Amino acid sequence: MMVNNVYSITKKEILDNIRNKWIIILTIIFTVLTLLASYAGSVTSSGWQDLSSTINSMILLVQYLISIIALILGYSAIIGEIEIGSMNSLLALPTTRNEILLGKFFGLGTVLSISIFIGFGLAGIIIGLNVGKVNYGEYLFFIAASILMGLVFLSIGFFISTLFNKRSTAMGAAIFTWVFFAIIWLFIIAALVIVSNPSIMDVNASQPPQSINIETPEIFYISEFFNPISSYSELVNLNVGNIDTVSYEDMISGPPDYINSVNMFISMCVWLFSFQFLAFWRFNKKDI
Amino acid sequence: MSTKTIRCPQCKNKVTVQGNPGEKTNIVCPNCKAKGVFTFPAPIPEKDKTNYTDAIEVIDLSKSFNGFTAVNKVTFSVHKGEIFGFLGPNGAGKTTTIKSILDLIHSDSGTIKINGINIHENKKDAKKNVGYLPERVAFYDNLTALQNMYFYAEMKNALKSECKKLLEDMGLSDVINKRVGKFSKGMVQRLGMAQAMIGSPPILILDEPSSGLDPRGSVLIRNKIKQLQKNGATIFLSSHILSEVQEICDRVAIINKGDIVAKDSVSNLRQKLNLKPKLTLELEEMTDKIKKVVHEIPGIVSVQIINKIINITCNSRTKSKVIIAIEKAGGNIINLHTSDPSLEQVFMKFTE
């Protein structure tokens, strides 16, 4: 593995994305959304909220937005270059496919990370200047977790990019992937929870959920490892105080021991590296 | 440990020395006492022990796509320092072969060597010898011509300082800081050629180098290819412009339906096909006598007479006889044109 080649490709990707204004656009999106979420995100109070409350307002939006943006960046990374023809010249150079893939991943990962960091960071500073109660540690953790989720979906996007022979098909697959993890997954889990614990339906129909003590099915907790959005959401929930997201935890007894920050972090890393590995494997087999 | 016998440069006395390859040994002539240092020859690298005269060797290359055989046991070699034309109709397997040489696609079987290095065993070292201009040239549209060139120079571990000179050579000096996305097709093609030449690779694989170029651009590329050959480079050229191939290529290979159907110099291929030169004569006046005489000349393959113009296909030696016969028959030749069989004719014959 030649570090120089990876570095050159990373640098080129960053330069390319600076010139096509992706970094600027993403940064503005993240800043504006964070400020909006902080200023107008609460139904119970008006004006600026502290950072914990801002995270609370943003978490749902962020997990859907970053995942789709990362998939958009990732799905065309390889197939896009193959389709326009520049991959031919790139692969004819004294480099390997792994170096190309890694360089492109680092480049686009840097673009995404910088956009999230500056976008959220800038908004965090503005919010911090307007409210008294500020916990920058939690906010930095939230930014780091968001970057990690972005990289996971970028990795999935890269695999999709190596999997198909047409950019349009890869785009369709990327959209479906997002719909699956962001929407369909919720229905699947809801169905599994209900099926595995039929009393929930009866209880919900007659009484407010907080007044009862029901056993959450094991499958709900296990499922969090199988969706990077759920892992991210749980990771933030466990580490950022005052979070009041719409989740099942509020109506159930405490989660099992294996639902902890370390396991959620490992889960996301497994997602990241396994799809990166799959992308390497697939790209090395691919005819250009 | 090896033993060498050398002669003393002063007294010519024979001196025997022992040492390892690459080792320096101090020696004193026992006769004249002259002192000197002898260096044992360095070991010859394994790959250089064979005298590689071929820049590219393709042996029994096969590749199928979903049951369709794109190339079938293709074998040919490109000698060092030559311009080699690679021809074939659309879908014959040209691009598959070129992409296999560069390992862009994975061949089903066969061996490919670039300067003696097996591409499947040592991709990076093999590719260090190659500059490639793909059929469909594309660059990073958001970057300028110079930024694109710098990127490729970095990847090839070449000097960035040569990029400007290469762009100037390809007539792009005015647009080095312009985004490639705003380039015309011809400009992108020239940039592709400049990119292929970065690092002065000993082998250039050029797939349709004149594609999308105006006549001036085509001449520029053609002259560049000739110049590169003079400087010692080997050129592997795929082109549909047969006149261009005929003009600059030392040898050609023709591929048809995945098989190599011919490989030789253009003149040798003409001879193999027994293709004859063509003679076109325009006369001041056409008479029946001339028509009769022309048909009776020995060595004539075919005669076609249209008004005052006679098209004759014949042996090279017969051409002068035709002219003499027509003049003897009272004909007055006002225009004469001879043409050797073109590569196009050769190509058409082999790809029928």
XYZ file of C-alpha atoms in Angstrom:
640
model
C 0.000 0.000 0.000
C 1.502 3.310 -1.087
C 0.590 6.103 1.310
C 1.564 8.687 -1.318
C -1.009 7.387 -3.780
C -3.775 7.340 -1.150
C -2.809 10.852 -0.087
C -2.809 12.144 -3.683
C -6.270 10.714 -4.358
C -7.603 12.036 -1.037
C -6.232 15.487 -1.833
C -7.744 15.415 -5.309
C -11.166 14.416 -3.929
C -11.118 17.254 -1.392
C -10.007 19.774 -4.024
C -12.702 18.526 -6.399
C -15.381 18.907 -3.726
C -14.175 22.351 -2.728
C -14.412 23.466 -6.336
C -17.842 21.955 -6.900
C -18.961 23.675 -3.670
C -20.231 20.508 -1.947
C -18.372 21.396 1.259
C -19.870 24.889 1.354
C -23.397 23.697 0.566
C -23.312 20.960 3.227
C -21.825 23.270 5.839
C -24.552 25.860 5.241
C -27.259 23.168 5.441
C -25.959 21.849 8.757
C -25.504 25.322 10.259
C -28.930 26.607 9.219
C -30.742 23.468 10.365
C -29.031 23.499 13.746
C -29.852 27.161 14.284
C -33.463 26.591 13.211
C -33.752 23.566 15.495
C -32.400 25.569 18.403
C -34.479 28.700 17.842
C -37.745 27.208 16.613
C -37.467 23.522 17.394
C -39.310 23.395 20.684
C -43.079 23.435 21.067
C -42.896 24.135 24.785
C -40.676 27.232 24.756
C -39.673 29.989 22.364
C -36.267 31.479 21.459
C -32.815 29.928 21.773
C -32.546 26.621 23.635
C -29.432 25.173 25.203
C -27.303 22.696 23.270
C -28.753 19.570 24.933
C -32.252 20.636 24.011
C -31.019 21.514 20.520
C -29.601 18.003 20.130
C -32.943 16.695 21.343
C -34.737 18.669 18.637
C -32.221 17.755 15.966
C -31.450 14.101 16.467
C -34.259 12.736 14.316
C -33.560 15.237 11.540
C -29.805 14.669 11.681
C -29.968 10.904 11.535
C -32.057 11.032 8.366
C -30.266 13.949 6.748
C -26.671 12.831 7.269
C -27.421 9.281 6.194
C -28.947 10.375 2.877
C -26.189 12.931 2.214
C -23.496 10.316 2.894
C -25.217 7.823 0.604
C -25.443 10.462 -2.140
C -21.727 11.204 -1.795
C -20.835 7.518 -1.727
C -22.990 5.882 -4.389
C -21.367 7.712 -7.314
C -17.785 7.618 -6.020
C -16.716 4.605 -8.086
C -19.456 4.024 -10.646
C -19.543 7.749 -11.425
C -15.879 7.721 -12.432
C -16.337 4.499 -14.373
C -19.275 5.968 -16.264
C -17.590 9.229 -17.234
C -14.397 7.344 -18.167
C -11.826 8.819 -15.778
C -11.478 5.487 -13.932
C -9.721 4.040 -17.010
C -6.891 6.552 -16.731
C -6.783 6.210 -12.950
C -6.486 2.421 -12.984
C -3.810 2.523 -15.680
C -1.558 4.400 -13.238
C 0.913 2.541 -11.028
C -1.551 2.202 -8.192
C -3.885 -0.469 -6.820
C -7.649 -0.576 -6.612
C -7.457 -0.629 -2.812
C -5.430 2.581 -2.838
C -7.948 4.240 -5.134
C -10.894 3.172 -3.002
C -9.213 4.158 0.230
C -8.094 7.521 -1.166
C -11.589 8.305 -2.395
C -13.130 7.216 0.927
C -10.723 9.373 2.926
C -11.352 12.292 0.577
C -15.143 12.139 0.692
C -15.043 11.222 4.396
C -13.017 14.363 5.032
C -15.466 16.456 3.014
C -18.399 15.087 5.012
C -16.630 15.338 8.374
C -15.462 18.907 7.776
C -18.975 19.936 6.707
C -20.571 18.372 9.798
C -17.907 19.709 12.139
C -17.934 23.265 10.821
C -21.703 23.318 10.223
C -22.678 22.030 13.673
C -19.703 23.710 15.353
C -20.529 27.141 13.972
C -24.143 26.769 14.998
C -23.030 25.516 18.435
C -20.928 28.625 18.979
C -23.820 30.897 17.950
C -26.200 29.039 20.274
C -23.627 29.073 23.071
C -23.355 32.846 22.782
C -27.125 33.208 23.150
C -27.855 30.850 26.045
C -26.363 30.560 29.489
C -26.400 26.807 29.988
C -23.916 25.225 27.630
C -22.427 21.744 27.732
C -19.900 21.758 24.911
C -18.644 18.271 25.840
C -21.995 16.685 25.065
C -22.313 18.727 21.922
C -18.868 17.641 20.711
C -19.849 14.037 21.414
C -22.987 14.564 19.347
C -20.893 15.974 16.475
C -18.429 13.066 16.667
C -21.233 10.486 16.688
C -22.869 12.241 13.727
C -19.579 12.129 11.799
C -19.249 8.428 12.594
C -22.758 7.753 11.310
C -21.940 9.775 8.183
C -18.859 7.615 7.582
C -20.898 4.425 8.068
C -23.373 5.471 5.379
C -20.541 6.685 3.161
C -19.063 3.196 3.444
C -22.414 1.628 2.530
C -22.606 4.082 -0.388
C -19.154 2.983 -1.574
C -20.211 -0.647 -1.559
C -23.321 0.231 -3.577
C -21.081 2.160 -5.965
C -18.964 -0.924 -6.640
C -21.942 -3.259 -6.823
C -23.729 -1.900 -9.890
C -22.697 -1.213 -13.457
C -24.866 1.854 -13.924
C -24.917 5.053 -11.941
C -28.718 5.261 -12.160
C -29.109 1.749 -10.707
C -26.667 2.596 -7.927
C -28.668 5.738 -7.159
C -31.844 3.674 -6.928
C -30.124 1.238 -4.591
C -28.827 4.098 -2.431
C -32.310 5.587 -2.124
C -33.804 2.202 -1.290
C -31.092 1.633 1.344
C -31.982 4.917 2.988
C -35.719 4.243 2.845
C -35.109 0.799 4.320
C -33.019 1.960 7.284
C -34.927 5.175 7.921
C -38.552 4.158 7.334
C -39.193 0.508 6.569
C -37.024 -0.563 9.518
C -39.321 1.257 11.956
C -42.326 -0.669 10.685
C -40.453 -3.959 10.823
C -39.342 -3.351 14.412
C -42.768 -2.121 15.464
C -44.301 -5.249 13.968
C -41.734 -7.516 15.644
C -42.252 -5.840 18.993
C -46.004 -6.170 18.772
C -45.859 -9.761 17.565
C -43.444 -10.763 20.322
C -45.473 -9.001 23.035
C -49.199 -8.916 22.138
C -50.216 -7.225 25.391
C -48.748 -3.928 24.115
C -51.656 -3.404 21.740
C -54.249 -3.858 24.473
C -52.367 -1.725 26.959
C -51.854 1.136 24.469
C -55.505 1.186 23.646
C -56.696 1.552 27.228
C -54.048 3.342 29.296
C -51.236 5.873 28.941
C -47.976 3.980 28.430
C -46.067 5.500 31.394
C -48.509 4.046 33.854
C -47.775 0.452 33.039
C -44.774 -1.783 33.372
C -44.335 -4.018 30.385
C -41.375 -6.123 29.366
C -39.659 -4.890 26.198
C -38.980 -7.770 23.859
C -35.302 -8.688 23.521
C -35.587 -8.363 19.775
C -36.025 -4.607 20.081
C -32.639 -4.187 21.722
C -30.920 -6.662 19.448
C -32.335 -4.876 16.403
C -30.433 -1.711 17.337
C -27.219 -3.417 16.254
C -28.652 -4.140 12.827
C -29.419 -0.578 11.839
C -26.671 2.070 11.993
C -29.297 4.778 12.483
C -30.592 2.992 15.596
C -27.037 2.455 16.849
C -26.297 6.152 16.361
C -29.499 7.227 18.016
C -28.867 4.961 21.005
C -25.240 6.095 21.245
C -26.342 9.740 21.476
C -29.206 8.893 23.868
C -26.845 7.138 26.228
C -24.316 9.958 26.318
C -26.222 13.188 25.985
C -28.388 14.130 28.956
C -31.865 15.611 28.777
C -32.669 13.704 25.618
C -36.336 13.121 25.201
C -36.631 11.408 21.888
C -39.569 9.453 20.690
C -38.375 6.025 21.705
C -39.610 2.905 23.318
C -37.315 3.314 26.281
C -39.710 5.700 28.022
C -42.414 3.128 28.323
C -40.327 0.213 29.360
C -37.976 -0.903 32.038
C -34.244 -0.181 31.617
C -32.308 -1.612 28.706
C -30.137 -4.695 29.141
C -26.447 -4.374 29.960
C -25.262 -4.896 26.407
C -26.972 -1.674 25.341
C -24.094 0.596 26.249
C -21.924 3.212 24.575
C -19.011 0.900 23.869
C -21.163 -1.719 22.169
C -23.014 0.889 20.153
C -19.690 2.399 19.082
C -18.355 -1.052 18.159
C -21.563 -1.756 16.261
C -21.084 1.368 14.147
C -17.429 0.557 13.559
C -18.414 -2.945 12.412
C -20.852 -1.377 9.959
C -18.163 0.979 8.719
C -15.388 -1.568 8.265
C -17.503 -4.456 7.004
C -18.965 -2.380 4.160
C -15.559 -0.932 3.409
C -14.219 -4.476 3.200
C -17.106 -5.495 0.933
C -16.378 -2.492 -1.270
C -12.696 -3.511 -1.537
C -13.667 -7.080 -2.404
C -16.208 -6.057 -5.005
C -14.057 -3.353 -6.624
C -11.128 -5.739 -6.987
C -13.343 -8.202 -8.840
C -14.928 -5.608 -11.097
C -14.204 -5.271 -14.815
C -13.954 -1.625 -15.814
C 32.782 -16.506 -4.578
C 34.018 -16.274 -8.169
C 37.441 -16.223 -9.789
C 38.517 -13.811 -12.522
C 41.695 -13.545 -14.491
C 42.600 -10.058 -15.606
C 45.584 -8.502 -17.331
C 47.726 -5.892 -15.603
C 47.258 -2.640 -17.569
C 50.980 -1.871 -17.246
C 52.893 -5.110 -17.837
C 50.033 -7.173 -19.352
C 50.794 -9.937 -16.883
C 47.813 -12.200 -16.027
C 46.520 -11.792 -12.463
C 43.916 -14.063 -10.876
C 41.543 -12.539 -8.284
C 38.744 -13.974 -6.184
C 35.658 -12.215 -4.824
C 31.891 -11.933 -4.734
C 29.719 -10.255 -7.359
C 29.657 -6.496 -6.812
C 32.677 -6.613 -4.487
C 35.731 -4.348 -4.862
C 39.147 -5.989 -4.418
C 42.556 -4.348 -4.118
C 45.076 -6.096 -6.349
C 48.834 -5.856 -6.733
C 50.477 -7.159 -9.887
C 53.051 -9.774 -8.786
C 55.206 -8.864 -11.784
C 55.399 -5.037 -11.872
C 53.919 -4.364 -8.409
C 51.353 -1.998 -9.898
C 48.355 -1.460 -7.603
C 44.752 -1.312 -8.662
C 41.166 -1.983 -7.712
C 38.997 -4.560 -9.432
C 35.219 -4.593 -9.106
C 33.502 -7.903 -9.684
C 30.472 -7.537 -11.981
C 27.189 -7.068 -10.102
C 24.726 -9.972 -10.279
C 22.324 -9.795 -13.188
C 18.714 -9.394 -12.044
C 16.606 -12.475 -12.791
C 14.231 -10.628 -15.092
C 17.091 -9.191 -17.185
C 18.695 -12.547 -17.844
C 16.320 -13.033 -20.725
C 16.863 -10.518 -23.467
C 13.474 -8.843 -23.658
C 13.045 -7.368 -27.065
C 9.305 -7.119 -26.665
C 7.719 -4.185 -24.925
C 4.341 -5.916 -24.747
C 3.728 -9.656 -24.914
C 0.219 -11.034 -25.026
C 0.047 -14.822 -24.928
C -3.176 -16.821 -25.274
C -5.371 -14.077 -23.859
C -9.034 -15.049 -23.524
C -11.962 -13.182 -22.051
C -15.680 -13.906 -22.099
C -18.609 -11.809 -20.940
C -21.728 -13.756 -19.977
C -20.892 -16.565 -22.385
C -19.850 -14.256 -25.215
C -16.188 -14.687 -26.157
C -14.763 -11.216 -26.612
C -11.182 -12.365 -27.215
C -10.104 -15.899 -27.901
C -6.505 -17.009 -27.258
C -5.085 -13.790 -28.645
C -1.314 -13.836 -29.017
C 0.928 -11.065 -30.300
C 3.928 -9.048 -29.267
C 4.966 -5.454 -29.692
C 8.687 -4.984 -30.242
C 10.575 -2.324 -28.374
C 10.802 0.955 -30.267
C 8.143 0.217 -32.866
C 4.778 1.756 -33.598
C 2.313 -1.094 -33.560
C -1.159 -0.648 -35.008
C -4.002 -2.629 -33.499
C -6.981 -2.742 -35.822
C -10.367 -4.329 -35.966
C -14.028 -3.609 -36.612
C -16.292 -2.396 -33.826
C -16.848 -5.122 -31.263
C -13.902 -7.187 -32.519
C -12.171 -7.237 -29.138
C -9.741 -4.307 -29.408
C -10.812 -2.510 -26.267
C -11.088 -5.773 -24.312
C -7.501 -6.593 -25.289
C -6.215 -3.136 -24.373
C -8.063 -3.168 -21.067
C -6.686 -6.620 -20.323
C -3.144 -5.411 -21.008
C -3.678 -2.688 -18.409
C -5.534 -5.020 -16.028
C -8.669 -2.881 -16.181
C -10.560 -6.088 -16.835
C -9.652 -9.485 -15.510
C -8.826 -11.912 -18.292
C -10.076 -15.503 -18.053
C -6.714 -16.916 -19.108
C -3.459 -15.912 -20.738
C -0.258 -14.089 -19.910
C 0.492 -10.427 -20.390
C 3.956 -8.999 -19.955
C 4.959 -5.368 -20.093
C 8.721 -4.946 -20.538
C 9.058 -8.505 -19.287
C 6.974 -7.900 -16.150
C 3.869 -10.031 -15.761
C 0.962 -7.634 -15.184
C -0.940 -10.197 -13.119
C 2.003 -10.748 -10.774
C 3.345 -7.226 -10.430
C 0.742 -4.711 -11.489
C 2.391 -1.598 -10.153
C 5.840 -2.211 -11.637
C 4.325 -3.215 -14.965
C 2.151 -0.100 -15.111
C 5.103 2.158 -14.312
C 6.229 1.489 -17.890
C 2.986 2.606 -19.497
C 1.291 5.838 -20.467
C -2.325 5.329 -21.494
C -4.710 7.396 -23.553
C -8.133 5.746 -23.291
C -10.688 5.736 -26.069
C -13.084 7.764 -23.923
C -10.846 10.351 -22.321
C -12.218 12.025 -19.223
C -10.785 14.212 -16.520
C -11.999 15.873 -13.359
C -14.176 18.647 -14.706
C -13.962 20.880 -11.658
C -10.179 20.968 -11.748
C -8.082 22.956 -14.201
C -5.931 21.323 -16.867
C -2.825 21.952 -14.776
C -4.416 20.610 -11.571
C -5.418 17.455 -13.426
C -1.886 17.092 -14.795
C -0.372 17.625 -11.336
C -2.601 14.887 -9.950
C -1.451 12.392 -12.579
C 2.189 13.482 -12.140
C 1.912 12.804 -8.398
C 0.406 9.389 -9.035
C 3.164 8.533 -11.513
C 5.804 9.904 -9.166
C 6.900 12.220 -11.965
C 8.103 15.795 -11.807
C 5.327 18.361 -11.726
C 7.586 20.775 -13.574
C 7.188 18.818 -16.812
C 3.391 19.269 -16.835
C 3.421 22.808 -18.223
C 5.833 21.831 -20.981
C 3.656 18.884 -21.996
C 0.570 21.089 -22.101
C 2.466 23.584 -24.240
C 3.575 20.789 -26.571
C -0.047 19.790 -27.047
C -1.100 23.359 -27.814
C -2.862 23.931 -24.502
C -0.613 26.623 -23.040
C -3.411 29.226 -23.112
C -5.848 27.119 -21.126
C -3.738 25.538 -18.392
C -5.731 27.324 -15.696
C -9.111 26.724 -17.290
C -11.485 24.137 -15.849
C -11.514 20.969 -17.922
C -15.326 20.983 -17.774
C -15.215 23.929 -20.177
C -12.911 22.195 -22.652
C -13.987 21.089 -26.134
C -13.695 17.398 -27.068
C -10.515 18.093 -29.027
C -8.928 19.919 -26.102
C -9.748 17.038 -23.758
C -8.166 14.658 -26.273
C -4.978 16.747 -26.360
C -4.967 16.862 -22.574
C -5.320 13.073 -22.584
C -2.260 12.789 -24.794
C -0.305 15.125 -22.506
C -1.378 13.050 -19.501
C -0.218 9.835 -21.172
C 3.240 11.343 -21.730
C 3.791 12.354 -18.084
C 6.953 10.739 -16.736
C 8.174 9.808 -20.249
C 6.952 6.199 -20.086
C 8.797 3.776 -22.395
C 5.467 2.382 -23.675
C 2.439 4.376 -24.786
C -0.910 2.727 -25.340
C -3.045 5.054 -27.399
C -6.649 4.131 -28.067
C -8.034 6.280 -30.874
C -5.644 9.197 -30.286
C -7.087 11.290 -33.123
C -10.689 10.881 -32.040
C -12.519 14.206 -31.963
C -9.569 16.172 -33.275
C -9.601 18.643 -36.158
C -7.074 18.001 -38.979
C -4.496 20.266 -37.328
C -4.885 18.374 -34.067
C -4.552 15.030 -35.844
C -1.317 16.135 -37.496
C -0.024 17.373 -34.136
C -0.714 14.015 -32.489
C 0.741 12.084 -35.422
C 3.944 14.125 -35.343
C 4.138 13.683 -31.585
C 3.848 9.912 -31.954
C 6.669 9.904 -34.522
C 8.791 12.062 -32.238
C 8.151 9.756 -29.288
C 9.283 6.801 -31.362
C 12.469 8.659 -32.326
C 13.107 9.168 -28.634
C 12.920 5.406 -28.122
C 9.341 4.924 -26.975
C 7.184 2.004 -28.054
C 3.724 2.946 -29.281
C 0.730 0.631 -29.240
C -1.868 2.364 -31.346
C -5.491 1.489 -31.903
C -7.224 3.557 -34.528
C -10.009 3.481 -37.074
C -8.198 6.033 -39.209
C -6.414 3.529 -41.420
C -4.518 6.107 -43.446
C -2.965 7.304 -40.188
C -2.053 3.756 -39.173
C -0.595 3.048 -42.613
C 1.492 6.194 -42.445
C 3.059 5.731 -39.038
C 2.897 2.069 -38.012
C 5.777 -0.347 -38.453
C 3.576 -3.390 -37.930
C -0.112 -4.017 -37.451
C -2.319 -6.712 -36.001
C -5.916 -7.139 -37.107
C -8.419 -8.622 -34.725
C -11.791 -9.881 -35.877
C -14.479 -11.557 -33.781
C -12.002 -12.050 -30.943
C -9.268 -13.674 -33.037
C -6.061 -12.209 -34.412
C -6.470 -12.707 -38.153
C -3.303 -10.966 -39.316
C -0.104 -9.512 -37.877
C 2.770 -8.162 -39.917
C 3.953 -5.028 -41.653
C 1.424 -3.455 -44.017
C 3.568 -4.248 -47.088
C 3.938 -7.895 -46.055
C 0.203 -8.196 -45.522
C -0.368 -6.759 -49.001
C 1.930 -9.376 -50.438
C 0.241 -12.159 -48.506
C -3.111 -11.097 -49.930
C -1.576 -10.669 -53.372
C -3.082 -7.210 -53.633
C -2.037 -5.291 -56.754
C -1.391 -1.596 -57.298
C -3.999 0.499 -59.080
C -3.240 2.699 -62.087
C -5.592 5.488 -63.150
C -5.057 7.172 -66.495
C -6.952 10.055 -68.036
C -6.663 10.274 -71.817
C -7.270 13.173 -74.165
C -9.387 10.913 -76.312
C -10.602 7.330 -75.995
C -10.562 5.072 -79.042
C -11.624 1.474 -79.650
C -8.040 0.624 -80.471
C -6.881 1.808 -77.054
C -9.669 -0.167 -75.362
C -8.612 -3.312 -77.221
C -4.890 -2.852 -76.516
C -5.401 -2.289 -72.832
C -7.276 -5.554 -72.412
C -4.552 -7.502 -74.207
C -1.590 -6.390 -72.031
C -0.218 -9.388 -70.116
C -0.241 -9.062 -66.297
C -3.439 -7.023 -66.127
C -5.795 -8.129 -63.357
C -8.751 -5.878 -64.110
C -9.656 -2.990 -66.387
C -12.432 -0.474 -65.923
C -13.045 2.218 -68.541
C -15.323 5.174 -67.787
C -15.415 7.754 -70.596
C -11.805 8.899 -70.959
C -10.594 7.395 -67.697
C -9.032 3.924 -67.422
C -8.661 2.207 -64.046
C -6.248 -0.715 -64.208
C -5.230 -3.165 -61.503
C -1.962 -4.859 -62.381
C 1.444 -6.001 -61.192
C 3.919 -3.273 -60.360
C 6.107 -4.293 -63.322
C 3.208 -4.027 -65.762
C 2.536 -0.350 -65.061
C 5.180 0.899 -67.508
C 3.988 -1.575 -70.170
C 0.468 -0.129 -69.908
C 1.690 3.394 -70.500
C 3.837 2.374 -73.478
C 0.988 0.306 -75.004
C -1.508 3.182 -74.737
C 0.907 5.638 -76.319
C 1.692 3.202 -79.130
C -2.054 2.883 -79.763
C -2.198 6.654 -80.260
C -3.443 7.581 -76.836
C -2.413 10.865 -75.265
C -2.181 10.576 -71.481
C -3.056 13.867 -69.804
C -3.219 12.646 -66.219
C -1.780 9.623 -64.450
C -2.131 8.372 -60.892
C -0.805 5.213 -59.315
C -1.781 3.930 -55.904
C -0.530 0.981 -53.926
C -3.104 -1.207 -52.205
C -4.175 0.608 -49.073
C -4.375 -0.712 -45.554
C -8.094 -0.268 -45.982
C -8.101 -2.969 -48.649
C -6.009 -5.215 -46.427
C -8.352 -4.551 -43.524
C -11.462 -5.257 -45.588
C -10.003 -8.544 -46.841
C -9.067 -9.771 -43.386
C -12.317 -8.777 -41.727
C -14.694 -10.107 -44.378
